[in-house]
């Protein structure tokens, strides 16, 4: 709605420049449009808003002038432009929401850079990591999603206006002027492409879907980690429903909702893709039906991010999980036997396996095994250093310092990664603010743009784009 | 397969640098791996190739050394790396295929910059355009697809190696060295993220889907334009099946296949998305099932592009279509009445409509109407210029020159757009060649990399990445 | 909402029978529920309505009695039951809508049993059929959809009540009594299955999708048949948008909308399937999210049916289409040469093809060819009967009578098929009325059911289901 | 392939009956077709097999007779018929596979009718059930899937033959004869519908999808129940991969594969639906592309069923799970307080909740609470019976006998349900055998069918369908 009015304002200025309408008519039209803009509410029913605007304006300025609003444009280019105006703002908002989510993850991670947590594969505890490492991993996928949002933004922020129904128009409309007035960074140049292409919608739906799937993984993890049997995370009471009769039972309601809602994104993408599949060239009314999917996916994704964002700061790992994690040390023990004792790697594997099996059968803890037990099993004397290292590996809080690779779960790596990511988030937020400010400035300018009324005789030849616009002062 | 061997080669070099294995073992391993690499065939069964490589190598170098191939890595990081190596090449190929397709469209367009063609909306002829304009519009959507391919490439071309099972490893593996040896432009840094994330697969599937949908629109258009009733395009005999009994009937087989195959891309995306939905963190075997979808979508898309590419050069508009297009001139006639005669725009619309209706009822052509007919209907005398302009609008070949906006169907615009796009395609192809050459150089280097055998005492402290690699000469 | 109140009413009666509450409490609860039922509106927010009902009732009867409403049941079985109650009615309505649509198709067909129409393959005119034949073909797919609706109905119309949270309950609830009171035709027996299974929703979504795809084919046909180039059908003005400026152009808006809306059904199915995929056993809140998809698909499908239903009676083939259809006679001409002249079939094919080609090149009509032309081409004298038959084949109105197979486009077959289908629709409608009457009777009875207040000492042993219910008189 | 040959055989017999070919030619054709049938392999490349058959036969019998094989039929009806012949057999096999799976579930259940198992909601243990109850719940969803298979079978098992290209044919082909010879139970009557409709494919894909989702739930449960933290089920070693180094870790590989493969069914459905969406009437080559999806979904589903079937007999609950389940007794304790002590239900809830909380805080077991503890909390003396009942509720093995409702987890209910389902499976298997025998008999008859060679003068008038067929004896 608001977008469509803006499109009309910019178009009026271009019509005046093209001398398709005179200055006085242009001014009246602008005034009527701005009056209308103040009365109305945002975003909805795009495809029907056009007639409405023309009618309202006509009521204001008379049918003679009002009718000229339609010169050199069509519902087709107007709809495409209005969607892009609204969508580019939504994309910036989405980017900001994702950066805020990333911040939530990083803030939580900062409190848990030394908090031991089991790393799972195949839903089985495999190796000790830190909770921070887990959170950064998930954050990194969010950062890639955010990157895609920004890349799509640059394809969205192009102007179709001036394409009219599909072929362009014989009025001398300055398309670049309109684009600039509306804050676009260029044209969707070919007029047929400009009115028929909706790949930017599909791309956005796909980004929403990918992001939602990343969130669904976090939701699934939280549900699993907080279930009574696994008991790694404590759900905050506000974000879980308890039964009055079963106070030990906390249902992870918002995460279940997030999990379900993220599936909706797949369906929205599928619907849009099936709609566009084998649709003939040119504008077809089918296109109208995919726009609501766009807003739906964006709204749903926003609510999913909000649910997670609200929960994260209150999410805490249960203390002492390391007691249950002893067997996740086996990989490192085999590494030690290979490195310190020169035992061939595959054999070190086999030995460790045998030891674990024995401990399981005797219902013993590995850390309760004596040096003799190890030596008997390995069939050789062990260095003292080896035993020390094994002891360290079995102590989860020290274990994690053994990791030496870049990006590993070693707390020193975590500290570095955290600070780099915090910096990245800050710079991305600044970039967004800059872009938003530019857009706002363009539209602000447009909102106050007046046409020169001077009887500038040389107008036709010397006018440049900038001269058409000035602050009302 | 080939990718996995390369990954192992690079890993061996990193193991040697980390002194996890000695130089002599490293050399034997490299030799065995290269021997294996020459015997084998490409791309398939990734997830099972790992054991096979280790076994073949072990048969060659003995279990003592062979077993050490597995130090500090895991199937998890290896699979992710191998997929990325193969995929980045596929993406460059896809980019090239799309650029070739764009060239086909542009070449055909060059022959038809003045060929009048009806522009459709709602499957109804709406305004005259040129066939070139139609082709450029479709090409522009292909160019956006190509842009997405390249953006995804930069996310794909990162190295997960050194992440081991999920947490990193206690061996001092230089991840950046491996990345460099394998031609990657950086790391998937967080080790858990590195082994679990498959968003790059989903992103690729989405790009394949969007591209396929763009192709499906062209296919649908060709089917429609070449059907007996519409008869705008002549299908080349080689790309249509004719019945021996109905020689007038040409079935647009390849375009029907393209249309159907493009739907498969939607399903592949859906499958991958549903697989990743709510999958818990860490490596799960489910991930193995989405990789084949990736190769399937890429292969299918390639075959769709090929079908279109083969057909395009032989596709020709039927002559004299402009005879049937008279009514598509009405928008421009209304424009003329408004511009030349100062008739209010909406009224110009109504007048034109009335004239068309009359002509239809009298089964007359608009161009057969006399000046008096026009003047009677409009209820005023018309300027001679107006009548001339109307005459020009009714002559489709001159009509198209009336369009004045940038990106419109005016042949002058088309000429400019064509030359700009040809230039763009050239520069994109050059960029791809450069990237491919870099990748090839990295891998070539890796293939011939040997380790210093000098007993360089200062090795541990001074080694730098480059010193590890030298040409065999 | 209404459904949930009904469920509560039936449950109260079962609680009384189980002596879990006394008669007086039961009566008060029933009264409160019925009062509530009169104040409220239908269908929505199922999952939250439960607390609301309990609270409203408690406000009416006090917390002592109100609290007992929850005995022996759970939100889980209640939700599943309420959805099934609403859905079974929707399914009957859907069946009726489909039967009405079939009637529209049949009624239109009755007017066109002799109206020649081209039968297409590969979007190319292939053989003459009648418009009625085309309509019956589409109707037959609708009839299969309707059959699936009824089959699904029998799986939907089962009662989960008495399953409580998932395990059943220790209160002696008579599940069959509740089922009977609510008009169900049996139980979803296993209590865990009863509360967790949503396959009936997925089945319904699939039926909606298949039906919508059948409708989308009709919509696509109408768009194609009514486009200016093909011009086989005349769209009624009310169901197409015309531009004031291009009166010859009729945009098939509702059919484009139908086409797009039908794609939504695919996405709804995908969403529900992805939500249910790999969801663990038992009730999960995710289930709540798929119910709205169900109502959305049913509503959208209904609107699609309505759009088609409104348009069909006013849809008319353009006259004289047979003039353009001559070449569709070739198959039959080959048949004639084979049958009447004993020319081998494949050769008859070749000959006909040659003739058509010649005619095309000479821009002649087949019917303008002389006997000599035929004989020269076939290289033999032809019987007079052959020439007569060929003449008949070239006259489309007589051509269609040549078809001899059951179910063919011969008007005699059409007449028979029409009358059989009309009868079938009638009997299906009667069956639905019967089922609806039964459901209405059950619920009517429930709405007026009161409990015996007599101090029947033998109650516990002799009570039977029927004795619990009597009319309020 | 085999199906297409059968179709040709039946068609030859109908051609002979229609006197479109003479007996001697018919015999030669039959002989050639049967010879061909013995040389060839099954199911694949349907759409291309037609030409191949005609060519092979022609090589055998000469082009004169060979060419007549094509009389009165088309690739269009032939393809549709061949798919239906293959598919109906696949559906019967699928039905049998599902019944076998149900048997596996029931057999396992029989061993565990008294094995206590936690019933989950929201992935939290909620109430005690038996493992058998869990298994029956999942089996019941499988039984509904099987029911759908059979219902679809009856729509699939109809004959399109005799519809030729789309309009029927002027040869007097007895469609019902062909249907009968091929074992169909009727016709797809309308000839256009017969060759264009593929809703039976979509329906089958949907059934495969729904079934796969039911299996995915079981897979997800097994993965969760067998993970180290939950430890309710012991995975058999053959159906899990263990790491040599982590013997305590069992990766549920086949269940992860099943989970992933089931997602593929969603995608296959989506692809087919998107392909059929808005496809115009008549045969289009697109239809060819959805048939492979059908075989893929059926094959994949079969392999999923097989994976589960192999695992189930070796799946065992870990002993003593009841020790960890105490808190799942709370619902029943509240029931007892309400029933035995007349405490209002909602208050009974609150009291129990308070007790549980207290026990949790004091790290006590509920069963360690003394009578005084209960009475203090409830603030009243309790009957001895109450305490006994509470004690019983806290003993999981006795708890489950408290359930009184039909279909509940009470072992007596389980016994009954098991025996009823076993009976049902038997009768369904018998029904399938009967159907398969009938089909086999039809095809056997067809395979040996010869044409009467007697110069039966009264042939034309008195021939009935049966007389055309006789055993070769």
PDB file of C-alpha atoms in Angstrom, chain A residues 54 64 67-68 70-72 76 119-123 126-129 133-134 136-138 140-141 144 147-148 151 155 162 165-173 175-176 187-193 196-197 199-200 202-203 206 209-210 213-214 216-217 220-221 225 259-260 262-263 266 269-270 273-274 276-285 332 335 338-339 342 344-346 349 402-409 416-417 420-421, chain B residues 54 64 67-68 70-72 76 119-123 126-129 133-134 136-138 140-141 144 147-148 151 155 162 165-173 175-176 187-193 196-197 199-200 202-203 206 209-210 213-214 216-217 220-221 225 259-260 262-263 266 269-270 273-274 276-285 332 335 338-339 344-346 349 402-409 416-417 420-421:
ATOM      1  CA  UNK A  54      -6.260   5.788  -8.762  1.00  0.00           C
ATOM      2  CA  UNK A  64      -8.994  14.721 -15.957  1.00  0.00           C
ATOM      3  CA  UNK A  67      -6.697   9.604 -15.165  1.00  0.00           C
ATOM      4  CA  UNK A  68      -3.232  10.685 -16.220  1.00  0.00           C
ATOM      5  CA  UNK A  70      -1.988   5.755 -15.339  1.00  0.00           C
ATOM      6  CA  UNK A  71       0.016   7.117 -18.290  1.00  0.00           C
ATOM      7  CA  UNK A  72       3.038   5.078 -19.195  1.00  0.00           C
ATOM      8  CA  UNK A  76       2.207  -5.148 -14.008  1.00  0.00           C
ATOM      9  CA  UNK A 119      29.336 -33.894  21.054  1.00  0.00           C
ATOM     10  CA  UNK A 120      26.915 -36.290  19.352  1.00  0.00           C
ATOM     11  CA  UNK A 121      27.041 -38.250  16.158  1.00  0.00           C
ATOM     12  CA  UNK A 122      24.200 -40.608  15.237  1.00  0.00           C
ATOM     13  CA  UNK A 123      22.489 -39.353  18.423  1.00  0.00           C
ATOM     14  CA  UNK A 126      30.949 -39.302  20.664  1.00  0.00           C
ATOM     15  CA  UNK A 127      33.502 -36.813  21.941  1.00  0.00           C
ATOM     16  CA  UNK A 128      33.624 -34.077  24.567  1.00  0.00           C
ATOM     17  CA  UNK A 129      33.210 -30.559  23.294  1.00  0.00           C
ATOM     18  CA  UNK A 133      31.565 -24.846  20.603  1.00  0.00           C
ATOM     19  CA  UNK A 134      28.129 -26.290  19.971  1.00  0.00           C
ATOM     20  CA  UNK A 136      29.176 -21.333  17.638  1.00  0.00           C
ATOM     21  CA  UNK A 137      28.643 -24.184  15.178  1.00  0.00           C
ATOM     22  CA  UNK A 138      24.966 -23.336  14.993  1.00  0.00           C
ATOM     23  CA  UNK A 140      27.998 -20.159  11.862  1.00  0.00           C
ATOM     24  CA  UNK A 141      25.157 -21.659   9.845  1.00  0.00           C
ATOM     25  CA  UNK A 144      25.773 -18.072   6.166  1.00  0.00           C
ATOM     26  CA  UNK A 147      25.012 -13.711   3.950  1.00  0.00           C
ATOM     27  CA  UNK A 148      22.476 -15.163   1.530  1.00  0.00           C
ATOM     28  CA  UNK A 151      23.143 -11.290  -1.600  1.00  0.00           C
ATOM     29  CA  UNK A 155      18.954  -8.679  -6.684  1.00  0.00           C
ATOM     30  CA  UNK A 162       8.825   2.068 -16.679  1.00  0.00           C
ATOM     31  CA  UNK A 165       2.526  -3.757 -19.328  1.00  0.00           C
ATOM     32  CA  UNK A 166       5.520  -5.689 -20.675  1.00  0.00           C
ATOM     33  CA  UNK A 167       7.068  -3.809 -23.615  1.00  0.00           C
ATOM     34  CA  UNK A 168       8.046  -0.436 -22.206  1.00  0.00           C
ATOM     35  CA  UNK A 169       6.168   2.653 -23.281  1.00  0.00           C
ATOM     36  CA  UNK A 170       6.266   5.376 -25.927  1.00  0.00           C
ATOM     37  CA  UNK A 171       6.281   8.040 -23.209  1.00  0.00           C
ATOM     38  CA  UNK A 172       9.756   9.207 -22.493  1.00  0.00           C
ATOM     39  CA  UNK A 173       9.862   7.927 -18.933  1.00  0.00           C
ATOM     40  CA  UNK A 175      13.478   4.773 -15.617  1.00  0.00           C
ATOM     41  CA  UNK A 176      16.713   5.544 -13.821  1.00  0.00           C
ATOM     42  CA  UNK A 187      16.902  -1.453 -13.033  1.00  0.00           C
ATOM     43  CA  UNK A 188      15.449  -4.801 -13.887  1.00  0.00           C
ATOM     44  CA  UNK A 189      16.315  -3.705 -17.352  1.00  0.00           C
ATOM     45  CA  UNK A 190      14.419  -5.786 -19.915  1.00  0.00           C
ATOM     46  CA  UNK A 191      10.793  -4.720 -19.662  1.00  0.00           C
ATOM     47  CA  UNK A 192       9.350  -8.208 -20.160  1.00  0.00           C
ATOM     48  CA  UNK A 193      11.697  -9.697 -17.602  1.00  0.00           C
ATOM     49  CA  UNK A 196       7.221 -11.425 -15.278  1.00  0.00           C
ATOM     50  CA  UNK A 197      10.179 -12.540 -13.174  1.00  0.00           C
ATOM     51  CA  UNK A 199      12.758 -15.651  -9.103  1.00  0.00           C
ATOM     52  CA  UNK A 200      13.563 -13.123  -6.361  1.00  0.00           C
ATOM     53  CA  UNK A 202      11.562 -18.009  -4.899  1.00  0.00           C
ATOM     54  CA  UNK A 203      15.087 -17.152  -3.806  1.00  0.00           C
ATOM     55  CA  UNK A 206      14.474 -20.718  -0.281  1.00  0.00           C
ATOM     56  CA  UNK A 209      13.516 -22.364   4.249  1.00  0.00           C
ATOM     57  CA  UNK A 210      17.246 -22.963   4.698  1.00  0.00           C
ATOM     58  CA  UNK A 213      15.914 -25.740   8.788  1.00  0.00           C
ATOM     59  CA  UNK A 214      18.979 -24.485  10.620  1.00  0.00           C
ATOM     60  CA  UNK A 216      14.842 -26.649  13.377  1.00  0.00           C
ATOM     61  CA  UNK A 217      18.115 -28.428  14.116  1.00  0.00           C
ATOM     62  CA  UNK A 220      15.415 -30.600  17.837  1.00  0.00           C
ATOM     63  CA  UNK A 221      18.632 -30.533  19.863  1.00  0.00           C
ATOM     64  CA  UNK A 225      18.959 -32.355  25.373  1.00  0.00           C
ATOM     65  CA  UNK A 259      10.137 -27.422  14.607  1.00  0.00           C
ATOM     66  CA  UNK A 260       6.689 -27.630  13.049  1.00  0.00           C
ATOM     67  CA  UNK A 262       9.957 -24.575   9.981  1.00  0.00           C
ATOM     68  CA  UNK A 263       8.359 -27.376   7.940  1.00  0.00           C
ATOM     69  CA  UNK A 266       9.363 -26.175   2.787  1.00  0.00           C
ATOM     70  CA  UNK A 269       8.707 -22.994  -1.324  1.00  0.00           C
ATOM     71  CA  UNK A 270       7.091 -26.003  -2.956  1.00  0.00           C
ATOM     72  CA  UNK A 273       7.864 -23.439  -7.284  1.00  0.00           C
ATOM     73  CA  UNK A 274       4.899 -25.499  -8.475  1.00  0.00           C
ATOM     74  CA  UNK A 276       5.918 -20.903 -11.374  1.00  0.00           C
ATOM     75  CA  UNK A 277       6.651 -24.243 -13.007  1.00  0.00           C
ATOM     76  CA  UNK A 278       5.727 -24.140 -16.697  1.00  0.00           C
ATOM     77  CA  UNK A 279       3.929 -20.833 -16.342  1.00  0.00           C
ATOM     78  CA  UNK A 280       3.966 -19.056 -19.704  1.00  0.00           C
ATOM     79  CA  UNK A 281       5.815 -15.788 -20.297  1.00  0.00           C
ATOM     80  CA  UNK A 282       4.305 -12.450 -19.452  1.00  0.00           C
ATOM     81  CA  UNK A 283       2.148 -11.474 -16.530  1.00  0.00           C
ATOM     82  CA  UNK A 284      -0.295 -14.159 -15.383  1.00  0.00           C
ATOM     83  CA  UNK A 285      -2.618 -13.756 -12.439  1.00  0.00           C
ATOM     84  CA  UNK A 332      41.700 -39.370  22.556  1.00  0.00           C
ATOM     85  CA  UNK A 335      45.488 -40.965  20.045  1.00  0.00           C
ATOM     86  CA  UNK A 338      49.634 -43.937  19.257  1.00  0.00           C
ATOM     87  CA  UNK A 339      51.447 -40.693  19.917  1.00  0.00           C
ATOM     88  CA  UNK A 342      54.242 -45.386  19.199  1.00  0.00           C
ATOM     89  CA  UNK A 344      50.292 -48.285  15.404  1.00  0.00           C
ATOM     90  CA  UNK A 345      47.120 -46.252  15.131  1.00  0.00           C
ATOM     91  CA  UNK A 346      44.706 -48.999  14.178  1.00  0.00           C
ATOM     92  CA  UNK A 349      42.102 -48.314  18.408  1.00  0.00           C
ATOM     93  CA  UNK A 402      44.029 -31.415  24.135  1.00  0.00           C
ATOM     94  CA  UNK A 403      42.421 -30.362  20.841  1.00  0.00           C
ATOM     95  CA  UNK A 404      45.020 -28.519  18.811  1.00  0.00           C
ATOM     96  CA  UNK A 405      43.417 -27.759  15.431  1.00  0.00           C
ATOM     97  CA  UNK A 406      42.060 -24.437  14.303  1.00  0.00           C
ATOM     98  CA  UNK A 407      38.318 -24.292  14.837  1.00  0.00           C
ATOM     99  CA  UNK A 408      38.419 -27.159  17.336  1.00  0.00           C
ATOM    100  CA  UNK A 409      36.627 -27.306  20.655  1.00  0.00           C
ATOM    101  CA  UNK A 416      39.245 -16.426  19.446  1.00  0.00           C
ATOM    102  CA  UNK A 417      36.257 -17.515  17.375  1.00  0.00           C
ATOM    103  CA  UNK A 420      35.970 -12.634  15.701  1.00  0.00           C
ATOM    104  CA  UNK A 421      32.291 -13.379  15.338  1.00  0.00           C
TER     105      UNK A 421
ATOM    106  CA  UNK B  54      42.445 -47.246   3.381  1.00  0.00           C
ATOM    107  CA  UNK B  64      51.668 -50.408  10.110  1.00  0.00           C
ATOM    108  CA  UNK B  67      46.743 -47.603   9.516  1.00  0.00           C
ATOM    109  CA  UNK B  68      48.266 -44.206  10.159  1.00  0.00           C
ATOM    110  CA  UNK B  70      43.426 -42.463   9.551  1.00  0.00           C
ATOM    111  CA  UNK B  71      45.248 -40.404  12.193  1.00  0.00           C
ATOM    112  CA  UNK B  72      43.623 -37.112  12.984  1.00  0.00           C
ATOM    113  CA  UNK B  76      32.930 -37.197   8.690  1.00  0.00           C
ATOM    114  CA  UNK B 119       4.016 -10.090 -26.242  1.00  0.00           C
ATOM    115  CA  UNK B 120       1.535 -12.075 -24.143  1.00  0.00           C
ATOM    116  CA  UNK B 121      -0.125 -11.481 -20.836  1.00  0.00           C
ATOM    117  CA  UNK B 122      -2.665 -13.962 -19.482  1.00  0.00           C
ATOM    118  CA  UNK B 123      -1.886 -16.064 -22.588  1.00  0.00           C
ATOM    119  CA  UNK B 126      -1.145  -7.860 -25.574  1.00  0.00           C
ATOM    120  CA  UNK B 127       1.479  -5.705 -27.260  1.00  0.00           C
ATOM    121  CA  UNK B 128       3.953  -6.092 -30.086  1.00  0.00           C
ATOM    122  CA  UNK B 129       7.521  -6.775 -29.079  1.00  0.00           C
ATOM    123  CA  UNK B 133      13.239  -8.793 -26.733  1.00  0.00           C
ATOM    124  CA  UNK B 134      11.520 -11.990 -25.685  1.00  0.00           C
ATOM    125  CA  UNK B 136      16.745 -11.297 -23.851  1.00  0.00           C
ATOM    126  CA  UNK B 137      14.095 -11.314 -21.125  1.00  0.00           C
ATOM    127  CA  UNK B 138      14.568 -15.037 -20.687  1.00  0.00           C
ATOM    128  CA  UNK B 140      18.304 -12.118 -18.101  1.00  0.00           C
ATOM    129  CA  UNK B 141      16.718 -14.607 -15.727  1.00  0.00           C
ATOM    130  CA  UNK B 144      20.670 -14.080 -12.432  1.00  0.00           C
ATOM    131  CA  UNK B 147      25.114 -15.129 -10.487  1.00  0.00           C
ATOM    132  CA  UNK B 148      23.643 -17.282  -7.748  1.00  0.00           C
ATOM    133  CA  UNK B 151      27.821 -16.789  -5.013  1.00  0.00           C
ATOM    134  CA  UNK B 155      30.465 -20.796   0.199  1.00  0.00           C
ATOM    135  CA  UNK B 162      40.970 -31.238  10.161  1.00  0.00           C
ATOM    136  CA  UNK B 165      34.810 -36.605  13.823  1.00  0.00           C
ATOM    137  CA  UNK B 166      33.342 -33.323  15.051  1.00  0.00           C
ATOM    138  CA  UNK B 167      35.603 -31.755  17.687  1.00  0.00           C
ATOM    139  CA  UNK B 168      38.934 -31.289  15.926  1.00  0.00           C
ATOM    140  CA  UNK B 169      41.878 -33.413  16.933  1.00  0.00           C
ATOM    141  CA  UNK B 170      44.814 -33.413  19.315  1.00  0.00           C
ATOM    142  CA  UNK B 171      47.205 -33.920  16.411  1.00  0.00           C
ATOM    143  CA  UNK B 172      48.655 -30.646  15.305  1.00  0.00           C
ATOM    144  CA  UNK B 173      47.091 -30.680  11.860  1.00  0.00           C
ATOM    145  CA  UNK B 175      44.051 -27.014   8.485  1.00  0.00           C
ATOM    146  CA  UNK B 176      44.982 -24.027   6.362  1.00  0.00           C
ATOM    147  CA  UNK B 187      37.978 -23.130   6.111  1.00  0.00           C
ATOM    148  CA  UNK B 188      34.592 -24.135   7.356  1.00  0.00           C
ATOM    149  CA  UNK B 189      36.074 -23.112  10.632  1.00  0.00           C
ATOM    150  CA  UNK B 190      34.062 -24.550  13.517  1.00  0.00           C
ATOM    151  CA  UNK B 191      34.724 -28.294  13.485  1.00  0.00           C
ATOM    152  CA  UNK B 192      31.165 -29.313  14.402  1.00  0.00           C
ATOM    153  CA  UNK B 193      29.700 -27.000  11.770  1.00  0.00           C
ATOM    154  CA  UNK B 196      27.316 -31.426  10.004  1.00  0.00           C
ATOM    155  CA  UNK B 197      26.331 -28.569   7.742  1.00  0.00           C
ATOM    156  CA  UNK B 199      23.139 -26.005   3.704  1.00  0.00           C
ATOM    157  CA  UNK B 200      25.457 -25.698   0.710  1.00  0.00           C
ATOM    158  CA  UNK B 202      20.285 -27.271  -0.172  1.00  0.00           C
ATOM    159  CA  UNK B 203      21.392 -23.964  -1.634  1.00  0.00           C
ATOM    160  CA  UNK B 206      17.475 -24.471  -4.810  1.00  0.00           C
ATOM    161  CA  UNK B 209      15.333 -25.608  -9.087  1.00  0.00           C
ATOM    162  CA  UNK B 210      15.084 -21.890  -9.812  1.00  0.00           C
ATOM    163  CA  UNK B 213      11.826 -23.243 -13.525  1.00  0.00           C
ATOM    164  CA  UNK B 214      13.223 -20.488 -15.717  1.00  0.00           C
ATOM    165  CA  UNK B 216      10.414 -24.573 -17.921  1.00  0.00           C
ATOM    166  CA  UNK B 217       8.899 -21.219 -18.791  1.00  0.00           C
ATOM    167  CA  UNK B 220       6.164 -23.963 -22.063  1.00  0.00           C
ATOM    168  CA  UNK B 221       6.364 -20.947 -24.367  1.00  0.00           C
ATOM    169  CA  UNK B 225       4.095 -20.896 -29.724  1.00  0.00           C
ATOM    170  CA  UNK B 259       9.070 -29.285 -18.659  1.00  0.00           C
ATOM    171  CA  UNK B 260       8.668 -32.543 -16.773  1.00  0.00           C
ATOM    172  CA  UNK B 262      12.287 -29.383 -14.267  1.00  0.00           C
ATOM    173  CA  UNK B 263       9.544 -30.491 -11.876  1.00  0.00           C
ATOM    174  CA  UNK B 266      11.283 -29.207  -6.951  1.00  0.00           C
ATOM    175  CA  UNK B 269      14.745 -29.855  -3.066  1.00  0.00           C
ATOM    176  CA  UNK B 270      11.751 -30.999  -1.050  1.00  0.00           C
ATOM    177  CA  UNK B 273      14.772 -30.157   2.955  1.00  0.00           C
ATOM    178  CA  UNK B 274      12.534 -32.779   4.581  1.00  0.00           C
ATOM    179  CA  UNK B 276      17.460 -32.013   6.996  1.00  0.00           C
ATOM    180  CA  UNK B 277      14.362 -30.808   8.815  1.00  0.00           C
ATOM    181  CA  UNK B 278      14.717 -31.425  12.553  1.00  0.00           C
ATOM    182  CA  UNK B 279      17.773 -33.605  12.097  1.00  0.00           C
ATOM    183  CA  UNK B 280      19.844 -33.473  15.294  1.00  0.00           C
ATOM    184  CA  UNK B 281      23.319 -31.955  15.444  1.00  0.00           C
ATOM    185  CA  UNK B 282      26.404 -33.896  14.482  1.00  0.00           C
ATOM    186  CA  UNK B 283      26.883 -36.377  11.706  1.00  0.00           C
ATOM    187  CA  UNK B 284      23.869 -38.586  10.987  1.00  0.00           C
ATOM    188  CA  UNK B 285      23.787 -41.177   8.250  1.00  0.00           C
ATOM    189  CA  UNK B 332      -0.226   2.658 -28.364  1.00  0.00           C
ATOM    190  CA  UNK B 335      -1.184   6.793 -26.095  1.00  0.00           C
ATOM    191  CA  UNK B 338      -3.604  11.304 -25.463  1.00  0.00           C
ATOM    192  CA  UNK B 339      -0.252  12.671 -26.530  1.00  0.00           C
ATOM    193  CA  UNK B 344      -7.483  12.741 -21.351  1.00  0.00           C
ATOM    194  CA  UNK B 345      -5.805   9.402 -20.957  1.00  0.00           C
ATOM    195  CA  UNK B 346      -8.677   7.393 -19.571  1.00  0.00           C
ATOM    196  CA  UNK B 349      -8.646   4.395 -23.584  1.00  0.00           C
ATOM    197  CA  UNK B 402       7.733   3.978 -30.792  1.00  0.00           C
ATOM    198  CA  UNK B 403       8.896   2.539 -27.477  1.00  0.00           C
ATOM    199  CA  UNK B 404      11.172   5.061 -25.824  1.00  0.00           C
ATOM    200  CA  UNK B 405      12.050   3.680 -22.398  1.00  0.00           C
ATOM    201  CA  UNK B 406      15.304   2.067 -21.427  1.00  0.00           C
ATOM    202  CA  UNK B 407      15.010  -1.713 -21.632  1.00  0.00           C
ATOM    203  CA  UNK B 408      11.966  -1.487 -23.888  1.00  0.00           C
ATOM    204  CA  UNK B 409      11.325  -3.513 -27.001  1.00  0.00           C
ATOM    205  CA  UNK B 416      22.487  -2.004 -26.938  1.00  0.00           C
ATOM    206  CA  UNK B 417      21.271  -4.676 -24.540  1.00  0.00           C
ATOM    207  CA  UNK B 420      26.232  -5.361 -23.241  1.00  0.00           C
ATOM    208  CA  UNK B 421      25.162  -8.891 -22.484  1.00  0.00           C
TER     209      UNK B 421
END
